[in-house]
Amino acid sequence: MYNYGWNDHEAPKEPHPAVPSIQAAGGQYSQEWWLGQLHDLQQRLAAVESWQHAVDATGEQQTAKARRGGGSSQTDLTRLRDTVVRVSDGVTAMAHRVDHLEDRLRQAEVLLDRLRSAGVRDAIATGEAPSDMHRRHSQIKERYQRLVDQDLRNLARELCPADARQWDQMAGGLPAARARAVSETVQMLFAAPRQGTPATAEDVQSTLAHRGYVTEGADPRLHKVVDAANGILRDMAAVELPATLLFDTDVTTLAEGEYQAYNRQDTGVPGFLVAPAYAVQGEAPENHLKAFVFLAPGEAP
């Protein structure tokens, strides 16, 4: 009358491949091998969870049949009790299997973390970083370059409009005033947040206005540059190979070729830092994104 079959829902009978020791992992197994093992374990865990759902469904079906039968015979009740016991035993066995798989997953994750950390240490020690980390930093460098050289340059035109005569009193005139505006904004966007508090458009706008810059109507650009800067800082921190912005740079010690002229002229000497260099730890200096420097015009290099 009832189908108490169990074979359709048996737990997978897969062997447990041995997990190499932590001591052996560093030299005998690649990171790709461990990633493959982790993927296999995740698939096994998913199969066990699927089997658990099937067992639960079987128990519910048998209970429902018993309730509908009303006057079921003693034989049917005995069979139902046997099924319930087998379901209970199966769930217990499955729970042990899941615990075993979770332990192995944790072991694999620990080994992967150690392999990654060792790779980063080796990259820093030898001056060579894994290519994927270099690529990620390269992409962040491009965003930082675009922010300073385009977005902040456009913002500075609004902060220092050409018809505001107060800039004529500054050495270097309007170009220097706009470069100073960018320099001060970069400090607020990148130097202060290193203490752990991200910059906000409201704080940046308030400070710039207090310093005499024209901030009326600059809200859209301010929000854009603040969001971009916070995203850059967040992504820099997410890369395991450390990088930093070199604010503590004496521009007077920089030789030609060690900086990029922010005012885009070929003559002059470094006057002040507009935006710091983007330096990746362990990377050769020539591969850093060079500092943006305002050149004092009219002076020989």
Tab-separated table of C-alpha atoms in Angstrom:
chain	number	residue	atom	x	y	z
A	1	MET	CA	0.000	0.000	0.000
A	2	TYR	CA	2.817	2.385	0.881
A	3	ASN	CA	6.165	2.867	-0.808
A	4	TYR	CA	8.832	2.885	1.847
A	5	GLY	CA	11.737	2.651	-0.584
A	6	TRP	CA	15.027	4.136	0.619
A	7	ASN	CA	17.436	3.541	-2.259
A	8	ASP	CA	16.244	6.571	-4.191
A	9	HIS	CA	17.435	8.842	-1.422
A	10	GLU	CA	20.621	7.175	-0.249
A	11	ALA	CA	23.418	9.566	0.682
A	12	PRO	CA	26.283	9.754	-1.849
A	13	LYS	CA	28.896	7.080	-1.193
A	14	GLU	CA	31.909	9.080	-2.417
A	15	PRO	CA	35.419	8.417	-1.085
A	16	HIS	CA	37.131	11.079	0.979
A	17	PRO	CA	40.372	12.091	-0.775
A	18	ALA	CA	43.193	12.630	1.659
A	19	VAL	CA	44.029	16.217	2.510
A	20	PRO	CA	47.802	16.866	2.305
A	21	SER	CA	49.405	18.306	5.380
A	22	ILE	CA	50.051	22.019	5.789
A	23	GLN	CA	53.770	21.303	5.768
A	24	ALA	CA	53.549	19.661	2.353
A	25	ALA	CA	51.227	22.210	0.808
A	26	GLY	CA	53.829	24.901	0.325
A	27	GLY	CA	56.022	22.886	-2.026
A	28	GLN	CA	53.991	20.046	-3.543
A	29	TYR	CA	50.633	21.553	-4.419
A	30	SER	CA	49.891	24.694	-6.423
A	31	GLN	CA	47.308	27.281	-5.461
A	32	GLU	CA	45.285	26.217	-8.518
A	33	TRP	CA	45.234	22.612	-7.197
A	34	TRP	CA	43.857	23.757	-3.849
A	35	LEU	CA	41.245	25.912	-5.549
A	36	GLY	CA	40.153	22.812	-7.461
A	37	GLN	CA	39.949	20.816	-4.246
A	38	LEU	CA	37.893	23.538	-2.585
A	39	HIS	CA	35.487	23.600	-5.537
A	40	ASP	CA	35.120	19.799	-5.361
A	41	LEU	CA	34.376	19.909	-1.631
A	42	GLN	CA	31.775	22.601	-2.155
A	43	GLN	CA	30.050	20.414	-4.759
A	44	ARG	CA	30.068	17.453	-2.378
A	45	LEU	CA	28.539	19.547	0.403
A	46	ALA	CA	25.817	20.715	-1.969
A	47	ALA	CA	25.061	17.079	-2.877
A	48	VAL	CA	24.745	16.103	0.793
A	49	GLU	CA	22.425	19.026	1.485
A	50	SER	CA	20.282	17.991	-1.488
A	51	TRP	CA	20.129	14.460	-0.132
A	52	GLN	CA	19.023	15.793	3.280
A	53	HIS	CA	16.117	17.601	1.648
A	54	ALA	CA	15.121	14.374	-0.114
A	55	VAL	CA	15.190	12.461	3.192
A	56	ASP	CA	13.043	15.077	4.868
A	57	ALA	CA	10.583	14.947	1.992
A	58	THR	CA	10.352	11.153	2.265
A	59	GLY	CA	9.511	11.343	5.954
A	60	GLU	CA	6.846	13.940	5.342
A	61	GLN	CA	5.291	11.839	2.550
A	62	GLN	CA	5.098	8.726	4.703
A	63	THR	CA	3.582	10.645	7.617
A	64	ALA	CA	0.964	12.173	5.307
A	65	LYS	CA	0.046	8.729	3.918
A	66	ALA	CA	-0.427	7.360	7.410
A	67	ARG	CA	-2.746	10.198	8.353
A	68	ARG	CA	-4.831	9.749	5.206
A	69	GLY	CA	-5.103	5.965	5.744
A	70	GLY	CA	-6.938	6.392	9.039
A	71	GLY	CA	-7.501	2.672	9.724
A	72	SER	CA	-4.142	1.451	8.525
A	73	SER	CA	-3.224	-2.031	9.507
A	74	GLN	CA	-0.727	-2.865	12.192
A	75	THR	CA	1.680	-3.912	9.445
A	76	ASP	CA	1.531	-0.509	7.813
A	77	LEU	CA	2.143	1.202	11.139
A	78	THR	CA	5.134	-1.023	11.785
A	79	ARG	CA	6.549	-0.193	8.381
A	80	LEU	CA	6.033	3.508	9.036
A	81	ARG	CA	7.868	3.270	12.365
A	82	ASP	CA	10.742	1.468	10.640
A	83	THR	CA	10.888	4.171	8.004
A	84	VAL	CA	10.969	6.919	10.609
A	85	VAL	CA	13.853	5.170	12.388
A	86	ARG	CA	15.767	4.798	9.137
A	87	VAL	CA	15.164	8.437	8.278
A	88	SER	CA	16.431	9.471	11.703
A	89	ASP	CA	19.535	7.292	11.349
A	90	GLY	CA	20.145	8.666	7.870
A	91	VAL	CA	19.899	12.267	9.038
A	92	THR	CA	22.355	11.543	11.844
A	93	ALA	CA	24.813	9.998	9.392
A	94	MET	CA	24.352	12.918	7.035
A	95	ALA	CA	25.051	15.397	9.856
A	96	HIS	CA	28.351	13.647	10.598
A	97	ARG	CA	29.205	13.742	6.897
A	98	VAL	CA	28.458	17.472	6.669
A	99	ASP	CA	30.603	18.131	9.755
A	100	HIS	CA	33.430	16.172	8.125
A	101	LEU	CA	33.153	18.127	4.886
A	102	GLU	CA	33.025	21.463	6.719
A	103	ASP	CA	36.194	20.530	8.621
A	104	ARG	CA	37.943	19.762	5.343
A	105	LEU	CA	36.733	23.021	3.828
A	106	ARG	CA	38.172	24.928	6.768
A	107	GLN	CA	41.490	23.092	6.359
A	108	ALA	CA	41.596	23.961	2.664
A	109	GLU	CA	40.778	27.619	3.349
A	110	VAL	CA	43.573	27.835	5.928
A	111	LEU	CA	46.032	26.344	3.459
A	112	LEU	CA	44.914	28.730	0.717
A	113	ASP	CA	45.321	31.718	3.020
A	114	ARG	CA	48.834	30.589	3.898
A	115	LEU	CA	49.714	30.086	0.247
A	116	ARG	CA	48.403	33.538	-0.661
A	117	SER	CA	50.274	35.170	2.212
A	118	ALA	CA	53.474	33.381	1.259
A	119	GLY	CA	53.034	34.545	-2.328
A	120	VAL	CA	52.635	38.153	-1.246
A	121	ARG	CA	55.688	37.971	1.016
A	122	ASP	CA	57.776	36.459	-1.782
A	123	ALA	CA	56.574	39.134	-4.212
A	124	ILE	CA	57.564	41.918	-1.841
A	125	ALA	CA	60.925	40.333	-1.032
A	126	THR	CA	61.900	39.774	-4.670
A	127	GLY	CA	60.377	42.933	-6.102
A	128	GLU	CA	57.969	40.912	-8.231
A	129	ALA	CA	54.267	40.756	-7.481
A	130	PRO	CA	51.687	38.296	-8.838
A	131	SER	CA	50.414	39.559	-12.159
A	132	ASP	CA	46.768	39.680	-11.047
A	133	MET	CA	47.661	42.067	-8.200
A	134	HIS	CA	49.674	44.223	-10.579
A	135	ARG	CA	46.760	44.348	-12.969
A	136	ARG	CA	44.369	45.435	-10.251
A	137	HIS	CA	46.710	48.180	-9.078
A	138	SER	CA	47.241	49.240	-12.685
A	139	GLN	CA	43.496	49.710	-13.099
A	140	ILE	CA	43.280	51.713	-9.863
A	141	LYS	CA	46.224	53.876	-10.988
A	142	GLU	CA	44.362	54.728	-14.177
A	143	ARG	CA	41.313	55.817	-12.173
A	144	TYR	CA	43.506	57.919	-9.872
A	145	GLN	CA	45.232	59.530	-12.863
A	146	ARG	CA	41.874	60.351	-14.468
A	147	LEU	CA	40.505	61.769	-11.223
A	148	VAL	CA	43.441	64.135	-10.725
A	149	ASP	CA	44.117	65.055	-14.325
A	150	GLN	CA	40.514	65.417	-15.507
A	151	ASP	CA	37.801	65.479	-12.844
A	152	LEU	CA	39.671	67.610	-10.306
A	153	ARG	CA	41.026	69.883	-13.033
A	154	ASN	CA	37.453	70.543	-14.158
A	155	LEU	CA	36.366	71.122	-10.547
A	156	ALA	CA	39.180	73.636	-10.075
A	157	ARG	CA	37.851	75.730	-12.957
A	158	GLU	CA	34.628	76.169	-10.993
A	159	LEU	CA	36.408	76.768	-7.700
A	160	CYS	CA	38.684	79.409	-9.276
A	161	PRO	CA	36.671	81.144	-12.028
A	162	ALA	CA	38.646	83.296	-14.429
A	163	ASP	CA	36.653	86.457	-13.601
A	164	ALA	CA	37.619	86.362	-9.900
A	165	ARG	CA	40.521	88.784	-9.679
A	166	GLN	CA	41.846	87.629	-6.304
A	167	TRP	CA	43.901	84.934	-8.032
A	168	ASP	CA	46.049	87.599	-9.694
A	169	GLN	CA	47.679	88.254	-6.315
A	170	MET	CA	49.016	84.692	-6.100
A	171	ALA	CA	52.421	83.789	-7.510
A	172	GLY	CA	51.778	81.945	-10.726
A	173	GLY	CA	48.368	83.585	-11.172
A	174	LEU	CA	45.241	81.643	-12.074
A	175	PRO	CA	47.042	78.387	-13.119
A	176	ALA	CA	48.754	78.187	-9.727
A	177	ALA	CA	45.493	79.000	-7.902
A	178	ARG	CA	43.688	76.169	-9.639
A	179	ALA	CA	46.548	73.767	-8.983
A	180	ARG	CA	46.433	74.774	-5.299
A	181	ALA	CA	42.700	74.089	-5.248
A	182	VAL	CA	43.342	70.600	-6.609
A	183	SER	CA	46.179	70.039	-4.107
A	184	GLU	CA	43.992	71.008	-1.139
A	185	THR	CA	41.105	68.882	-2.408
A	186	VAL	CA	43.397	65.874	-2.870
A	187	GLN	CA	44.556	66.275	0.724
A	188	MET	CA	40.973	66.176	1.956
A	189	LEU	CA	40.051	63.240	-0.289
A	190	PHE	CA	43.054	60.992	0.338
A	191	ALA	CA	45.229	62.163	3.246
A	192	ALA	CA	42.551	62.673	5.913
A	193	PRO	CA	40.628	59.427	5.140
A	194	ARG	CA	43.758	57.445	5.959
A	195	GLN	CA	42.694	57.905	9.582
A	196	GLY	CA	39.650	55.733	8.834
A	197	THR	CA	36.895	58.256	8.108
A	198	PRO	CA	35.873	58.571	4.439
A	199	ALA	CA	35.546	62.065	3.006
A	200	THR	CA	32.080	63.511	2.429
A	201	ALA	CA	31.051	66.018	-0.215
A	202	GLU	CA	29.521	68.259	2.449
A	203	ASP	CA	32.733	68.469	4.505
A	204	VAL	CA	34.907	69.060	1.451
A	205	GLN	CA	32.580	71.778	0.141
A	206	SER	CA	32.414	73.495	3.530
A	207	THR	CA	36.205	73.563	3.883
A	208	LEU	CA	36.780	74.827	0.354
A	209	ALA	CA	34.217	77.596	0.824
A	210	HIS	CA	35.861	78.602	4.112
A	211	ARG	CA	39.178	78.933	2.253
A	212	GLY	CA	37.695	81.352	-0.257
A	213	TYR	CA	36.965	79.074	-3.197
A	214	VAL	CA	33.742	79.470	-5.175
A	215	THR	CA	31.669	76.384	-4.369
A	216	GLU	CA	28.226	77.555	-5.473
A	217	GLY	CA	26.990	75.262	-8.215
A	218	ALA	CA	29.877	72.831	-7.735
A	219	ASP	CA	27.799	70.169	-5.953
A	220	PRO	CA	27.596	67.678	-8.856
A	221	ARG	CA	31.350	67.704	-9.487
A	222	LEU	CA	32.122	67.572	-5.776
A	223	HIS	CA	29.964	64.501	-5.254
A	224	LYS	CA	31.541	62.857	-8.299
A	225	VAL	CA	35.134	63.359	-7.124
A	226	VAL	CA	34.354	62.336	-3.534
A	227	ASP	CA	32.680	59.111	-4.657
A	228	ALA	CA	35.573	58.375	-7.034
A	229	ALA	CA	38.214	59.001	-4.351
A	230	ASN	CA	36.458	56.823	-1.762
A	231	GLY	CA	36.167	54.044	-4.332
A	232	ILE	CA	39.880	54.263	-5.104
A	233	LEU	CA	40.835	54.059	-1.436
A	234	ARG	CA	38.476	51.137	-0.878
A	235	ASP	CA	39.869	49.189	-3.840
A	236	MET	CA	43.477	49.943	-2.896
A	237	ALA	CA	42.876	48.390	0.514
A	238	ALA	CA	41.246	45.314	-1.046
A	239	VAL	CA	44.382	44.315	-2.971
A	240	GLU	CA	46.619	42.066	-0.893
A	241	LEU	CA	49.786	43.689	-2.262
A	242	PRO	CA	50.013	47.009	-0.358
A	243	ALA	CA	50.114	50.377	-2.114
A	244	THR	CA	50.294	53.924	-0.806
A	245	LEU	CA	50.082	57.553	-1.897
A	246	LEU	CA	53.390	59.305	-1.178
A	247	PHE	CA	52.265	62.541	0.437
A	248	ASP	CA	55.550	62.959	2.320
A	249	THR	CA	57.490	63.937	-0.789
A	250	ASP	CA	59.897	66.870	-0.986
A	251	VAL	CA	59.290	68.056	-4.538
A	252	THR	CA	62.525	70.050	-4.546
A	253	THR	CA	64.451	66.768	-4.487
A	254	LEU	CA	62.662	65.311	-7.495
A	255	ALA	CA	64.733	65.097	-10.653
A	256	GLU	CA	63.317	65.582	-14.121
A	257	GLY	CA	61.513	62.405	-15.132
A	258	GLU	CA	60.478	61.610	-11.560
A	259	TYR	CA	57.292	63.679	-11.732
A	260	GLN	CA	54.646	64.850	-14.183
A	261	ALA	CA	54.059	68.566	-14.627
A	262	TYR	CA	50.492	69.382	-13.654
A	263	ASN	CA	50.514	72.724	-15.490
A	264	ARG	CA	51.722	70.949	-18.630
A	265	GLN	CA	54.767	73.021	-19.380
A	266	ASP	CA	58.289	71.966	-20.187
A	267	THR	CA	60.201	74.622	-18.281
A	268	GLY	CA	60.438	75.470	-14.614
A	269	VAL	CA	61.304	73.747	-11.355
A	270	PRO	CA	58.980	71.837	-9.029
A	271	GLY	CA	57.032	74.381	-6.999
A	272	PHE	CA	54.589	72.312	-4.963
A	273	LEU	CA	52.945	68.908	-4.863
A	274	VAL	CA	49.519	68.760	-6.475
A	275	ALA	CA	48.854	65.022	-6.046
A	276	PRO	CA	51.164	62.314	-4.668
A	277	ALA	CA	52.663	59.389	-6.513
A	278	TYR	CA	50.853	56.031	-6.404
A	279	ALA	CA	53.443	53.487	-5.235
A	280	VAL	CA	52.999	49.718	-5.002
A	281	GLN	CA	55.158	47.953	-2.423
A	282	GLY	CA	57.848	45.819	-4.037
A	283	GLU	CA	57.348	47.492	-7.403
A	284	ALA	CA	60.229	49.280	-9.139
A	285	PRO	CA	60.001	53.090	-8.753
A	286	GLU	CA	59.850	53.577	-12.504
A	287	ASN	CA	56.556	51.652	-12.511
A	288	HIS	CA	54.901	53.929	-9.954
A	289	LEU	CA	52.412	56.512	-11.115
A	290	LYS	CA	54.533	59.650	-10.815
A	291	ALA	CA	53.610	62.580	-8.601
A	292	PHE	CA	51.726	65.547	-10.063
A	293	VAL	CA	53.820	68.680	-9.516
A	294	PHE	CA	53.181	72.319	-10.305
A	295	LEU	CA	56.219	73.820	-11.994
A	296	ALA	CA	57.151	77.334	-10.997
A	297	PRO	CA	57.191	79.174	-14.322
A	298	GLY	CA	60.010	81.308	-15.642
A	299	GLU	CA	62.820	79.414	-13.897
A	300	ALA	CA	65.317	77.160	-15.567
A	301	PRO	CA	65.151	73.512	-14.572
